[in-house]
Short mmCIF file of C-alpha atoms in Angstrom, two decimals:
data_model
loop_
_atom_site.label_atom_id
_atom_site.label_comp_id
_atom_site.label_asym_id
_atom_site.label_seq_id
_atom_site.Cartn_x
_atom_site.Cartn_y
_atom_site.Cartn_z
CA UNK A 27 3.79 1.99 -15.51
CA UNK A 28 7.10 2.58 -12.69
CA UNK A 29 10.28 1.41 -14.34
CA UNK A 30 12.39 -0.37 -11.05
CA UNK A 31 15.60 -0.70 -9.63
CA UNK A 32 15.77 -3.38 -6.34
CA UNK A 33 18.73 -4.92 -4.61
CA UNK A 34 21.77 -3.77 -2.00
CA UNK A 35 22.67 -0.89 -3.69
CA UNK A 36 19.53 -0.01 -5.78
CA UNK A 37 20.29 3.88 -5.20
CA UNK A 38 23.75 4.02 -6.99
CA UNK A 39 21.67 4.01 -10.19
CA UNK A 40 20.05 7.05 -9.01
CA UNK A 41 21.85 10.16 -11.53
CA UNK A 42 22.14 7.56 -14.60
CA UNK A 43 18.32 7.24 -14.12
CA UNK A 44 17.17 10.66 -13.47
CA UNK A 45 19.44 11.86 -16.98
CA UNK A 46 16.80 11.41 -19.29
CA UNK A 47 15.02 14.00 -17.21
CA UNK A 48 17.29 16.66 -17.32
CA UNK A 49 16.96 16.94 -13.71
CA UNK A 50 19.34 19.99 -12.14
CA UNK A 51 17.20 20.16 -8.63
CA UNK A 52 15.20 17.52 -6.65
CA UNK A 53 13.45 17.82 -3.24
CA UNK A 54 13.14 15.07 -0.76
CA UNK A 55 10.11 14.37 0.87
CA UNK A 56 9.51 11.35 3.28
CA UNK A 57 8.15 10.32 6.76
CA UNK A 58 10.87 11.16 9.89
CA UNK A 59 12.28 7.58 10.02
CA UNK A 60 12.09 6.74 6.54
CA UNK A 61 14.44 10.34 6.03
CA UNK A 62 16.90 9.12 8.71
CA UNK A 63 17.27 5.49 7.24
CA UNK A 64 18.05 6.43 3.14
CA UNK A 65 18.01 9.51 2.73
CA UNK A 66 22.07 9.44 3.48
CA UNK A 67 22.37 6.72 0.80
CA UNK A 68 20.73 9.08 -1.48
CA UNK A 69 23.14 12.42 -1.15
CA UNK A 70 26.07 10.10 -1.99
CA UNK A 71 24.32 8.54 -4.56
CA UNK A 72 23.97 11.84 -6.04
CA UNK A 73 27.48 13.58 -5.61
CA UNK A 74 29.14 14.27 -8.83
CA UNK A 75 26.17 14.02 -10.26
CA UNK A 76 25.37 18.02 -10.72
CA UNK A 77 22.09 17.26 -8.76
CA UNK A 78 21.03 19.24 -6.15
CA UNK A 79 19.17 18.93 -3.56
CA UNK A 80 16.78 21.99 -1.98
CA UNK A 81 15.52 20.53 1.09
CA UNK A 82 14.95 17.75 2.94
CA UNK A 83 10.74 17.75 4.83
CA UNK A 84 9.12 15.22 6.82
CA UNK A 85 5.42 14.80 5.14
CA UNK A 86 3.50 14.63 8.29
CA UNK A 87 1.45 12.13 10.14
CA UNK A 88 -0.91 11.20 7.31
CA UNK A 89 -1.52 11.86 3.90
CA UNK A 90 -3.85 14.85 4.21
CA UNK A 91 -4.79 17.77 1.97
CA UNK A 92 -3.81 19.69 5.11
CA UNK A 93 -0.08 18.36 4.27
CA UNK A 94 0.01 18.47 0.89
CA UNK A 95 -1.20 22.07 0.67
CA UNK A 96 1.24 23.14 3.06
CA UNK A 97 4.32 21.28 1.02
CA UNK A 98 2.96 22.37 -2.45
CA UNK A 99 3.27 25.86 -1.26
CA UNK A 100 7.18 24.92 0.15
CA UNK A 101 9.57 27.39 -1.92
CA UNK A 102 12.31 24.60 -1.96
CA UNK A 103 9.26 22.09 -3.60
CA UNK A 104 8.34 24.88 -5.57
CA UNK A 105 11.81 25.55 -7.08
CA UNK A 106 12.90 21.21 -8.04
CA UNK A 107 12.44 20.14 -10.95
CA UNK A 108 11.21 16.39 -9.43
CA UNK A 109 10.22 15.33 -6.08
CA UNK A 110 12.31 12.00 -3.83
CA UNK A 111 9.39 10.16 -2.48
CA UNK A 112 10.85 8.20 0.79
CA UNK A 113 8.48 5.70 3.18
CA UNK A 114 5.67 3.68 3.20
CA UNK A 115 2.42 4.56 1.98
CA UNK A 116 1.07 7.54 3.47
CA UNK A 117 4.29 9.60 2.94
CA UNK A 118 4.63 8.13 -0.82
CA UNK A 119 0.95 9.16 -1.40
CA UNK A 120 1.72 12.90 -0.16
CA UNK A 121 4.74 12.83 -2.94
CA UNK A 122 2.98 11.88 -5.29
CA UNK A 123 -0.19 14.16 -4.46
CA UNK A 124 2.64 17.18 -3.99
CA UNK A 125 4.16 15.89 -7.18
CA UNK A 126 1.07 15.70 -9.54
CA UNK A 127 -0.26 19.10 -8.12
CA UNK A 128 3.39 20.93 -9.21
CA UNK A 129 3.09 18.83 -12.81
CA UNK A 130 6.71 16.92 -11.10
CA UNK A 131 8.32 14.13 -12.00
CA UNK A 132 8.50 11.96 -8.92
CA UNK A 133 10.74 8.71 -8.38
CA UNK A 134 9.80 6.53 -5.50
CA UNK A 135 12.43 5.01 -2.43
CA UNK A 136 10.21 3.14 -0.35
CA UNK A 137 11.90 2.05 2.75
CA UNK A 138 9.74 0.03 3.79
CA UNK A 139 6.84 -2.47 1.43
CA UNK A 140 3.71 -1.93 3.83
CA UNK A 141 1.82 -2.03 0.88
CA UNK A 142 2.38 -1.04 -3.11
CA UNK A 143 2.26 2.56 -3.01
CA UNK A 144 5.61 3.48 -4.52
CA UNK A 145 4.13 2.57 -7.64
CA UNK A 146 1.01 2.82 -8.09
CA UNK A 147 -1.01 5.76 -9.68
CA UNK A 148 -3.32 6.09 -6.57
CA UNK A 149 -3.35 8.05 -3.63
CA UNK A 150 -5.76 7.76 0.08
CA UNK A 151 -5.98 10.78 1.20
CA UNK A 152 -7.24 11.35 4.77
CA UNK A 153 -9.37 13.78 6.42
CA UNK A 154 -7.17 15.44 9.51
CA UNK A 155 -8.43 13.41 12.39
CA UNK A 156 -7.49 10.62 10.20
CA UNK A 157 -10.90 9.26 8.70
CA UNK A 158 -11.02 7.82 5.00
CA UNK A 159 -11.52 11.32 3.54
CA UNK A 160 -11.02 10.35 -0.72
CA UNK A 161 -8.77 8.50 -3.25
CA UNK A 162 -6.90 11.22 -5.65
CA UNK A 163 -4.85 9.80 -8.92
CA UNK A 164 -1.96 11.37 -9.05
CA UNK A 165 0.84 9.92 -12.12
CA UNK A 166 2.68 7.24 -11.31
CA UNK A 167 6.38 7.65 -10.07
CA UNK A 168 8.76 7.42 -12.78
CA UNK A 169 11.34 4.99 -11.24
CA UNK A 170 10.91 3.17 -8.20
CA UNK A 171 14.47 2.72 -6.17
CA UNK A 172 13.93 -0.54 -3.85
CA UNK A 173 16.80 -1.08 -1.50
CA UNK A 174 16.59 -4.35 -0.07
CA UNK A 175 18.85 -3.46 2.98
CA UNK A 176 17.44 -0.36 3.88
CA UNK A 177 13.21 -2.20 3.93
CA UNK A 178 15.63 -5.64 5.75
CA UNK A 179 16.62 -3.15 8.61
CA UNK A 180 13.28 -1.45 8.53
CA UNK A 181 10.38 -2.35 11.89
CA UNK A 182 9.14 -6.00 10.90
CA UNK A 183 5.49 -5.05 11.59
CA UNK A 184 5.56 -2.83 8.40
CA UNK A 185 6.87 -5.61 6.28
CA UNK A 186 4.04 -7.89 8.19
CA UNK A 187 1.37 -4.91 6.77
CA UNK A 188 2.36 -4.64 3.12
CA UNK A 189 2.02 -8.61 3.74
CA UNK A 190 -1.50 -8.09 4.85
CA UNK A 191 -2.12 -5.78 2.65
CA UNK A 192 -1.32 -7.31 -0.43
CA UNK A 193 -2.98 -10.63 0.60
CA UNK A 194 -6.38 -8.82 -0.82
CA UNK A 195 -4.77 -7.92 -3.98
CA UNK A 196 -6.08 -11.19 -6.14
CA UNK A 197 -9.05 -12.41 -4.39
CA UNK A 198 -10.38 -8.65 -4.42
CA UNK A 199 -9.31 -8.03 -8.24
CA UNK A 200 -10.11 -11.19 -9.24
CA UNK A 201 -14.24 -11.36 -7.99
CA UNK A 202 -14.76 -7.31 -9.07
CA UNK A 203 -13.58 -7.81 -12.42
CA UNK A 204 -15.59 -11.73 -12.82
CA UNK A 205 -17.74 -11.41 -15.63
CA UNK A 206 -16.86 -8.39 -17.12
CA UNK A 207 -15.48 -8.31 -21.20
CA UNK A 208 -12.07 -7.74 -19.93
CA UNK A 209 -9.79 -4.92 -22.60
CA UNK A 210 -6.41 -5.78 -23.23
CA UNK A 211 -5.16 -3.17 -19.96
CA UNK A 212 -7.70 -4.72 -17.96
CA UNK A 213 -6.93 -8.80 -18.57
CA UNK A 214 -3.44 -8.09 -18.36
CA UNK A 215 -4.27 -6.67 -14.91
CA UNK A 216 -6.47 -9.22 -13.90
CA UNK A 217 -3.58 -11.40 -14.83
CA UNK A 218 -0.74 -9.83 -13.06
CA UNK A 219 -3.11 -9.95 -9.64
CA UNK A 220 -3.49 -13.75 -10.39
CA UNK A 221 0.59 -14.26 -9.02
CA UNK A 222 0.64 -12.31 -5.96
CA UNK A 223 -0.40 -14.37 -3.28
CA UNK A 224 1.57 -17.57 -3.51
CA UNK A 225 4.87 -15.41 -2.81
CA UNK A 226 3.49 -14.50 0.25
CA UNK A 227 2.77 -18.11 1.20
CA UNK A 228 5.46 -19.17 0.39
CA UNK A 229 8.08 -16.10 1.71
CA UNK A 230 6.09 -14.51 4.02
CA UNK A 231 7.30 -15.82 7.70
CA UNK A 232 10.79 -16.63 6.52
CA UNK A 233 10.64 -12.96 5.25
CA UNK A 234 9.68 -11.70 8.74
CA UNK A 235 12.55 -13.97 10.16
CA UNK A 236 14.91 -12.13 8.20
CA UNK A 237 13.68 -8.34 8.62
CA UNK A 238 13.98 -9.67 12.19
CA UNK A 239 17.53 -10.16 11.84
CA UNK A 240 17.90 -7.20 9.44
CA UNK A 241 19.00 -9.60 6.55
CA UNK A 242 18.30 -8.69 3.21
CA UNK A 243 17.67 -11.91 2.38
CA UNK A 244 15.72 -13.91 -1.25
CA UNK A 245 13.19 -14.03 0.85
CA UNK A 246 12.76 -9.88 1.42
CA UNK A 247 13.09 -8.93 -2.27
CA UNK A 248 10.61 -11.99 -3.31
CA UNK A 249 8.32 -10.09 -0.87
CA UNK A 250 9.57 -6.54 -1.64
CA UNK A 251 9.27 -7.49 -5.71
CA UNK A 252 5.58 -8.67 -4.57
CA UNK A 253 4.26 -6.28 -2.38
CA UNK A 254 6.16 -3.28 -4.76
CA UNK A 255 5.55 -3.94 -8.29
CA UNK A 256 3.16 -6.90 -8.86
CA UNK A 257 0.98 -5.91 -6.83
CA UNK A 258 1.54 -2.27 -7.95
CA UNK A 259 1.55 -3.41 -11.11
CA UNK A 260 -1.75 -5.17 -11.30
CA UNK A 261 -3.72 -2.09 -9.39
CA UNK A 262 -2.32 0.90 -12.29
CA UNK A 263 -3.54 -1.45 -14.71
CA UNK A 264 -6.98 -2.22 -12.92
CA UNK A 265 -7.46 1.34 -12.16
CA UNK A 266 -8.70 3.06 -14.79
CA UNK A 267 -11.24 5.86 -16.14
CA UNK A 268 -13.11 3.53 -17.79
CA UNK A 269 -12.92 0.63 -14.69
CA UNK A 270 -12.06 0.18 -11.41
CA UNK A 271 -11.52 -3.06 -10.50
CA UNK A 272 -8.68 -2.43 -8.20
CA UNK A 273 -9.95 -2.96 -4.84
CA UNK A 274 -13.51 -4.32 -3.35
CA UNK A 275 -14.81 -6.02 0.08
CA UNK A 276 -11.16 -5.58 1.61
CA UNK A 277 -10.58 -2.41 1.32
CA UNK A 278 -14.46 -1.15 1.90
CA UNK A 279 -13.92 -2.64 5.09
CA UNK A 280 -10.53 -0.91 5.70
CA UNK A 281 -11.72 2.48 4.75
CA UNK A 282 -14.91 2.51 7.18
CA UNK A 283 -13.08 1.23 10.35
CA UNK A 284 -10.91 4.55 9.90
CA UNK A 285 -14.02 6.59 11.31
CA UNK A 286 -14.62 4.11 13.87
CA UNK A 287 -13.23 5.59 17.36
CA UNK A 288 -11.21 3.06 19.12
CA UNK A 289 -8.34 2.32 21.63
CA UNK A 290 -4.84 1.25 19.98
CA UNK A 291 -3.11 2.18 16.41
CA UNK A 292 -4.16 -0.44 13.53
CA UNK A 293 -1.57 -0.62 10.10
CA UNK A 294 -3.82 0.03 7.12
CA UNK A 295 -2.46 -3.77 6.08
CA UNK A 296 -3.28 -5.77 9.14
CA UNK A 297 -6.95 -4.22 8.73
CA UNK A 298 -6.83 -5.31 5.04
CA UNK A 299 -5.95 -8.78 5.79
CA UNK A 300 -9.23 -9.51 8.11
CA UNK A 301 -10.79 -7.40 5.34
CA UNK A 302 -10.07 -10.42 3.07
CA UNK A 303 -11.59 -12.73 5.19
CA UNK A 304 -14.75 -10.65 5.02
CA UNK A 305 -14.82 -11.00 1.23
CA UNK A 306 -14.20 -15.03 1.31
CA UNK A 307 -17.15 -15.01 4.01
CA UNK A 308 -19.17 -12.94 2.15
CA UNK A 309 -19.18 -15.13 -1.19
CA UNK A 310 -19.13 -18.21 0.99
CA UNK A 311 -15.43 -19.76 -0.50
CA UNK A 312 -14.68 -21.95 2.49
CA UNK A 313 -12.14 -23.22 1.03
CA UNK A 314 -9.74 -20.37 0.40
CA UNK A 315 -11.73 -18.69 3.79
CA UNK A 316 -9.28 -21.08 5.79
CA UNK A 317 -6.25 -21.09 3.95
CA UNK A 318 -5.90 -17.14 4.04
CA UNK A 319 -6.99 -17.18 7.94
CA UNK A 320 -4.96 -19.79 8.72
CA UNK A 321 -2.16 -17.90 7.23
CA UNK A 322 -3.08 -14.65 8.77
CA UNK A 323 -2.89 -17.15 12.25
CA UNK A 324 0.45 -18.15 11.71
CA UNK A 325 2.39 -14.60 11.00
CA UNK A 326 -0.09 -12.97 13.71
CA UNK A 327 -2.66 -11.20 11.30
CA UNK A 328 -5.82 -10.67 12.83
CA UNK A 329 -8.62 -13.10 12.51
CA UNK A 330 -10.95 -11.74 14.69
CA UNK A 331 -12.44 -8.24 15.27
CA UNK A 332 -11.16 -8.44 18.54
CA UNK A 333 -7.68 -7.87 17.36
CA UNK A 334 -8.36 -4.74 15.59
CA UNK A 335 -10.19 -2.66 18.59
CA UNK A 336 -13.38 -3.93 17.32
CA UNK A 337 -16.66 -5.86 18.09
CA UNK A 338 -19.60 -7.50 16.60
CA UNK A 339 -21.32 -3.67 17.66
CA UNK A 340 -19.19 -1.94 15.69
CA UNK A 341 -20.56 -3.90 12.38
CA UNK A 342 -23.67 -1.63 11.56
CA UNK A 343 -21.50 1.20 11.40
CA UNK A 344 -18.59 -0.30 9.35
CA UNK A 345 -21.42 -1.50 7.09
CA UNK A 346 -22.67 1.94 6.70
CA UNK A 347 -19.78 3.43 6.24
CA UNK A 348 -18.93 0.52 3.46
CA UNK A 349 -21.78 2.03 1.47
CA UNK A 350 -20.11 5.05 0.86
CA UNK A 351 -17.22 3.69 -0.17
CA UNK A 352 -15.43 4.42 -3.88
CA UNK A 353 -15.26 0.55 -3.84
CA UNK A 354 -18.65 -0.28 -4.60
CA UNK A 355 -18.75 2.71 -7.53
CA UNK A 356 -19.29 -0.23 -9.95
CA UNK A 357 -20.95 -3.16 -8.33
CA UNK A 358 -24.17 -4.09 -6.29
CA UNK A 359 -23.56 -4.24 -2.88
CA UNK A 360 -25.44 -6.20 -0.44
CA UNK A 361 -25.75 -4.20 2.85
CA UNK A 362 -27.17 -7.31 5.13
CA UNK A 363 -24.84 -10.25 3.45
CA UNK A 364 -21.93 -8.11 3.81
CA UNK A 365 -22.84 -7.72 7.48
CA UNK A 366 -23.38 -11.31 8.47
CA UNK A 367 -20.14 -11.50 6.10
CA UNK A 368 -18.39 -9.66 8.90
CA UNK A 369 -19.38 -11.25 11.75
CA UNK A 370 -19.01 -14.69 10.49
CA UNK A 371 -15.85 -13.94 10.00
CA UNK A 372 -15.42 -12.95 13.38
CA UNK A 373 -17.02 -15.89 14.97
CA UNK A 374 -14.62 -18.19 12.78
CA UNK A 375 -11.54 -16.22 14.26
CA UNK A 376 -12.64 -17.45 17.32
CA UNK A 377 -12.84 -20.08 17.40
CA UNK A 378 -9.18 -20.57 15.53
CA UNK A 379 -8.39 -19.12 18.21
CA UNK A 380 -9.57 -21.44 20.58
CA UNK A 381 -8.01 -24.78 19.48
#
C-alpha cells in the first residue's frame, strides 16, 4: 500500500521520503503535459538533496508493451535507482511497469486525477492500435506526491473523467464481492470501497468549477484524495492472488469498447461512467440507476451510447468483447442480460435527455 503526501507544497517532502530508500539517482517518466507542469517543481525540491536526475522521458501516448520495452532499454532508465512517474493513468501505468521490470522503486506524481492508477498495483496495457490488451500487475508506488495546485491547474476534463471512473468503485466491488466469505484483506477493501461514491456526489460539481478556475480548493482536495487514495486502496485490497473483486460490468464495458473503431476520443472514466449505469440496469436496481444517471447528466458524463460514439448496433460486439475480459474470470456472465442492460441504459438515457 502506498503512503502519500498531499497539498500545494507536497513535493517539498520528496528528499525526506526518498532518504530511507538510499536513492542517489532517479529518472522521470511521464506524459508531455505532465512533465511540463510538474518537472520544474520536482527538480527544485531535489536541489541540494544529493539526488541526481539521470533523464526525463515522455512515455508515449498509450501504455503499450512497445513503450514499456523502449523505456526499459533506455540507459538513463537503467542507471537510475528509482522511477518518478508523472501524469495520469496511462503514463503512470507505463512507469509502474517499467519500474517493475527493472526491479526499481517507483514514486508517483499524479498531475491529474483521471483515475486511481497512481497508487494501484495494477496496470492497463493496450495494443499498439489502442485496443485493450491485458492487465499487468506491477508493484504499487512506494509513495504518492499529490500536489493539489498542479491538479487544479490541469484541464478540467481529466478531473471530470476521474469522477466518472471513481463512480464505478463502490458498485462494482460491492456487487462482485456479494455473498463471498471475505478475508480480512478483502473485507477491508470492500469497506473502503463503500466510502468512495459519497464524496463524488458531495464535492464533484464544486470541484469541477474550482478546477476551471485553477483553484486548489477543499473540494478539489477531497475529490483528488477520494480518487487517488480511497479508490486506489480499495483497488489494491480487492485485487489479490486468491480473489479479484476490483471491477466488474462497468470496466468490462469499457475494455470491450476500446476495440470498436469510431469517430472521437473518449476518456477512460467517461466510458466507465456509462458502464456503471449498465451495471445497475443489469441488476434492475432502479433507485441507484436513477441516482447515478442524474448525477452523470448534471456534470456532463454520458447517459447514452451516442455520447460515446456508439449505438445499439454495437451492442452485440460490445457483449462479445466483454465476455473475454478479466472481469468475469470468477463470476458467471449472462451475455443476453448484459446486452439488454446496455440497451436499457441507453433508452433510459435518451428519455432523460428529452425531459
